[in-house]
């Protein structure tokens, strides 16, 4: 059941975004027909719309709830990530065995917009101890978000799963 976390270590998602953890859940992230796999390349235009996120469970325990966080640890540029982490999405109260649309969108989805360089976009999944929305307030800003601090604030503990993809600015029409 547990996937290898080695690609998350090599890609420095473990380190830059979260601490070392033991995978304890499986989930899939799809942009259209393309499944996100660690280190794969997805164009910003292909990720403009909210992905389909499915929390897999052999025998779902619908009382288990999950939180999904999507961040870019390379904002605004991988060489100078002064806005690390840029928050792209938070969904809470996702029932096990279902998809993110069954949860509550805490911070609306924002697709990748890498201005320069190759950016990593990480999806981090946490198992909740209880329902989250009571007394929760969204962060004030998307820049300089901290997945670790968010997890600590809401007592989420370590992640149970994570996956990331790479994306870079697409060549477009020249603007004058």
mmCIF file of C-alpha atoms in Angstrom:
data_model
loop_
_atom_site.group_PDB
_atom_site.id
_atom_site.type_symbol
_atom_site.label_atom_id
_atom_site.label_comp_id
_atom_site.label_asym_id
_atom_site.label_seq_id
_atom_site.Cartn_x
_atom_site.Cartn_y
_atom_site.Cartn_z
ATOM 1 C CA UNK A 1 0.000 0.000 0.000
ATOM 2 C CA UNK A 2 2.692 2.506 0.963
ATOM 3 C CA UNK A 3 4.492 4.128 -1.915
ATOM 4 C CA UNK A 4 8.195 4.847 -1.902
ATOM 5 C CA UNK A 5 9.019 8.270 -0.513
ATOM 6 C CA UNK A 6 12.433 8.326 -2.177
ATOM 7 C CA UNK A 7 11.236 10.585 -5.064
ATOM 8 C CA UNK A 8 9.910 13.048 -2.472
ATOM 9 C CA UNK A 9 13.328 13.091 -0.783
ATOM 10 C CA UNK A 10 15.218 13.430 -4.083
ATOM 11 C CA UNK A 11 12.799 16.161 -5.223
ATOM 12 C CA UNK A 12 13.287 17.857 -1.818
ATOM 13 C CA UNK A 13 9.543 18.010 -1.123
ATOM 14 C CA UNK A 14 10.530 16.222 2.064
ATOM 15 C CA UNK A 15 12.775 18.897 3.506
ATOM 16 C CA UNK A 16 11.415 22.019 1.818
ATOM 17 C CA UNK A 17 7.694 21.390 2.516
ATOM 18 C CA UNK A 18 7.247 18.548 4.999
ATOM 19 C CA UNK A 19 9.295 16.421 7.347
ATOM 20 C CA UNK A 20 10.066 12.739 6.798
ATOM 21 C CA UNK A 21 6.918 10.621 7.143
ATOM 22 C CA UNK A 22 5.717 7.065 6.626
ATOM 23 C CA UNK A 23 3.084 6.789 3.879
ATOM 24 C CA UNK A 24 -0.161 5.459 5.349
ATOM 25 C CA UNK A 25 -2.697 6.283 2.618
ATOM 26 C CA UNK A 26 -2.971 6.238 -1.159
ATOM 27 C CA UNK A 27 -4.431 8.958 -3.321
ATOM 28 C CA UNK A 28 -4.386 9.897 -6.976
ATOM 29 C CA UNK A 29 -4.287 13.310 -8.604
ATOM 30 C CA UNK A 30 -5.372 13.669 -12.245
ATOM 31 C CA UNK A 31 -5.370 16.646 -14.555
ATOM 32 C CA UNK A 32 -7.685 15.360 -17.245
ATOM 33 C CA UNK A 33 -6.379 11.936 -18.234
ATOM 34 C CA UNK A 34 -2.839 12.611 -16.919
ATOM 35 C CA UNK A 35 -2.059 11.197 -13.489
ATOM 36 C CA UNK A 36 0.410 13.155 -11.378
ATOM 37 C CA UNK A 37 3.496 11.064 -10.618
ATOM 38 C CA UNK A 38 6.462 12.316 -8.602
ATOM 39 C CA UNK A 39 8.634 14.534 -10.778
ATOM 40 C CA UNK A 40 6.457 14.354 -13.897
ATOM 41 C CA UNK A 41 6.102 17.443 -16.084
ATOM 42 C CA UNK A 42 2.695 19.104 -16.431
ATOM 43 C CA UNK A 43 2.204 22.320 -18.383
ATOM 44 C CA UNK A 44 0.523 25.210 -16.526
ATOM 45 C CA UNK A 45 -2.229 25.272 -19.165
ATOM 46 C CA UNK A 46 -2.968 21.579 -18.480
ATOM 47 C CA UNK A 47 -3.221 22.307 -14.743
ATOM 48 C CA UNK A 48 -5.268 25.515 -14.982
ATOM 49 C CA UNK A 49 -8.416 23.764 -13.781
ATOM 50 C CA UNK A 50 -8.806 21.993 -10.444
ATOM 51 C CA UNK A 51 -7.527 18.408 -10.586
ATOM 52 C CA UNK A 52 -9.491 15.313 -9.715
ATOM 53 C CA UNK A 53 -8.179 13.984 -6.399
ATOM 54 C CA UNK A 54 -9.290 10.550 -5.224
ATOM 55 C CA UNK A 55 -8.500 9.172 -1.768
ATOM 56 C CA UNK A 56 -8.239 5.427 -2.231
ATOM 57 C CA UNK A 57 -9.326 2.922 0.365
ATOM 58 C CA UNK A 58 -9.732 -0.862 0.090
ATOM 59 C CA UNK A 59 -12.593 -0.711 2.595
ATOM 60 C CA UNK A 60 -13.449 2.951 3.132
ATOM 61 C CA UNK A 61 -14.090 4.120 6.649
ATOM 62 C CA UNK A 62 -16.270 7.105 5.873
ATOM 63 C CA UNK A 63 -15.649 8.544 9.321
ATOM 64 C CA UNK A 64 -11.978 9.067 8.350
ATOM 65 C CA UNK A 65 -11.492 12.593 7.013
ATOM 66 C CA UNK A 66 -8.523 14.067 5.178
ATOM 67 C CA UNK A 67 -7.002 17.468 4.422
ATOM 68 C CA UNK A 68 -5.271 18.167 1.109
ATOM 69 C CA UNK A 69 -2.761 21.006 0.744
ATOM 70 C CA UNK A 70 -1.189 22.084 -2.585
ATOM 71 C CA UNK A 71 1.867 24.355 -2.512
ATOM 72 C CA UNK A 72 4.692 25.653 -4.697
ATOM 73 C CA UNK A 73 7.921 25.724 -2.661
ATOM 74 C CA UNK A 74 9.776 27.464 -5.517
ATOM 75 C CA UNK A 75 7.940 30.809 -5.658
ATOM 76 C CA UNK A 76 8.801 33.121 -7.253
ATOM 77 C CA UNK A 77 11.895 31.340 -8.590
ATOM 78 C CA UNK A 78 13.663 28.098 -7.656
ATOM 79 C CA UNK A 79 16.969 29.957 -7.164
ATOM 80 C CA UNK A 80 15.378 32.552 -4.835
ATOM 81 C CA UNK A 81 12.200 31.107 -3.272
ATOM 82 C CA UNK A 82 11.445 34.209 -1.194
ATOM 83 C CA UNK A 83 7.692 33.440 -1.210
ATOM 84 C CA UNK A 84 8.109 29.758 -0.262
ATOM 85 C CA UNK A 85 5.572 28.181 0.030
ATOM 86 C CA UNK A 86 2.996 29.668 -2.334
ATOM 87 C CA UNK A 87 -0.382 28.233 -1.358
ATOM 88 C CA UNK A 88 -2.428 26.924 -4.287
ATOM 89 C CA UNK A 89 -5.245 24.972 -2.630
ATOM 90 C CA UNK A 90 -6.600 23.547 0.622
ATOM 91 C CA UNK A 91 -9.517 21.125 0.886
ATOM 92 C CA UNK A 92 -10.583 19.799 4.304
ATOM 93 C CA UNK A 93 -13.000 17.130 5.526
ATOM 94 C CA UNK A 94 -12.547 14.847 2.500
ATOM 95 C CA UNK A 95 -14.152 11.474 3.358
ATOM 96 C CA UNK A 96 -11.953 8.414 2.871
ATOM 97 C CA UNK A 97 -12.785 6.523 -0.317
ATOM 98 C CA UNK A 98 -14.101 9.609 -2.107
ATOM 99 C CA UNK A 99 -12.760 12.568 -4.053
ATOM 100 C CA UNK A 100 -11.843 16.112 -3.051
ATOM 101 C CA UNK A 101 -15.155 17.511 -4.326
ATOM 102 C CA UNK A 102 -16.807 15.757 -1.353
ATOM 103 C CA UNK A 103 -14.674 17.822 1.031
ATOM 104 C CA UNK A 104 -14.879 21.530 1.843
ATOM 105 C CA UNK A 105 -12.719 23.908 -0.162
ATOM 106 C CA UNK A 106 -10.903 25.953 2.474
ATOM 107 C CA UNK A 107 -8.717 27.941 0.058
ATOM 108 C CA UNK A 108 -9.876 28.100 -3.604
ATOM 109 C CA UNK A 109 -7.782 26.342 -6.263
ATOM 110 C CA UNK A 110 -5.204 28.402 -8.140
ATOM 111 C CA UNK A 111 -3.414 26.738 -11.044
ATOM 112 C CA UNK A 112 0.363 26.882 -11.549
ATOM 113 C CA UNK A 113 1.788 30.167 -12.855
ATOM 114 C CA UNK A 114 5.564 29.710 -12.683
ATOM 115 C CA UNK A 115 7.189 33.009 -13.748
ATOM 116 C CA UNK A 116 10.673 31.563 -14.228
ATOM 117 C CA UNK A 117 12.472 28.251 -13.832
ATOM 118 C CA UNK A 118 11.094 24.795 -13.098
ATOM 119 C CA UNK A 119 8.722 24.800 -10.134
ATOM 120 C CA UNK A 120 7.595 21.874 -7.983
ATOM 121 C CA UNK A 121 3.916 21.656 -7.102
ATOM 122 C CA UNK A 122 3.256 19.386 -4.151
ATOM 123 C CA UNK A 123 0.036 17.780 -2.967
ATOM 124 C CA UNK A 124 0.242 16.783 0.692
ATOM 125 C CA UNK A 125 -2.434 14.647 2.333
ATOM 126 C CA UNK A 126 -3.112 14.600 6.087
ATOM 127 C CA UNK A 127 -5.482 12.369 8.038
ATOM 128 C CA UNK A 128 -7.635 14.468 10.358
ATOM 129 C CA UNK A 129 -8.459 13.588 13.955
ATOM 130 C CA UNK A 130 -11.931 15.167 13.581
ATOM 131 C CA UNK A 131 -13.943 17.523 11.353
ATOM 132 C CA UNK A 132 -11.949 20.699 10.616
ATOM 133 C CA UNK A 133 -14.236 23.576 9.718
ATOM 134 C CA UNK A 134 -15.293 24.580 13.232
ATOM 135 C CA UNK A 135 -13.145 27.522 14.312
ATOM 136 C CA UNK A 136 -10.838 27.342 11.278
ATOM 137 C CA UNK A 137 -9.871 30.465 9.371
ATOM 138 C CA UNK A 138 -8.136 30.464 5.991
ATOM 139 C CA UNK A 139 -4.630 31.965 5.869
ATOM 140 C CA UNK A 140 -4.448 35.713 5.207
ATOM 141 C CA UNK A 141 -2.144 35.346 2.190
ATOM 142 C CA UNK A 142 -0.963 32.715 -0.278
ATOM 143 C CA UNK A 143 2.695 33.795 -0.143
ATOM 144 C CA UNK A 144 4.958 32.393 2.593
ATOM 145 C CA UNK A 145 2.451 29.747 3.663
ATOM 146 C CA UNK A 146 3.880 26.942 5.773
ATOM 147 C CA UNK A 147 2.444 23.442 5.386
ATOM 148 C CA UNK A 148 4.263 22.439 8.583
ATOM 149 C CA UNK A 149 2.777 25.343 10.597
ATOM 150 C CA UNK A 150 -0.701 24.695 9.174
ATOM 151 C CA UNK A 151 -0.450 21.014 10.144
ATOM 152 C CA UNK A 152 0.733 21.963 13.644
ATOM 153 C CA UNK A 153 -1.958 24.619 14.098
ATOM 154 C CA UNK A 154 -4.751 22.150 13.275
ATOM 155 C CA UNK A 155 -3.085 19.131 14.936
ATOM 156 C CA UNK A 156 -2.825 17.163 11.691
ATOM 157 C CA UNK A 157 0.495 15.533 12.528
ATOM 158 C CA UNK A 158 2.733 14.229 9.761
ATOM 159 C CA UNK A 159 1.388 13.672 6.233
ATOM 160 C CA UNK A 160 0.013 10.268 5.260
ATOM 161 C CA UNK A 161 0.801 10.721 1.539
ATOM 162 C CA UNK A 162 2.284 13.226 -0.910
ATOM 163 C CA UNK A 163 2.982 13.582 -4.621
ATOM 164 C CA UNK A 164 4.458 16.398 -6.709
ATOM 165 C CA UNK A 165 4.877 17.481 -10.312
ATOM 166 C CA UNK A 166 7.140 19.937 -12.098
ATOM 167 C CA UNK A 167 5.972 22.818 -14.246
ATOM 168 C CA UNK A 168 7.560 25.738 -16.050
ATOM 169 C CA UNK A 169 6.359 28.789 -17.911
ATOM 170 C CA UNK A 170 5.049 27.966 -21.358
ATOM 171 C CA UNK A 171 6.267 29.947 -24.326
ATOM 172 C CA UNK A 172 3.409 32.251 -25.281
ATOM 173 C CA UNK A 173 2.624 35.209 -27.420
ATOM 174 C CA UNK A 174 4.989 38.092 -26.853
ATOM 175 C CA UNK A 175 3.328 40.893 -24.890
ATOM 176 C CA UNK A 176 4.341 44.471 -25.536
#
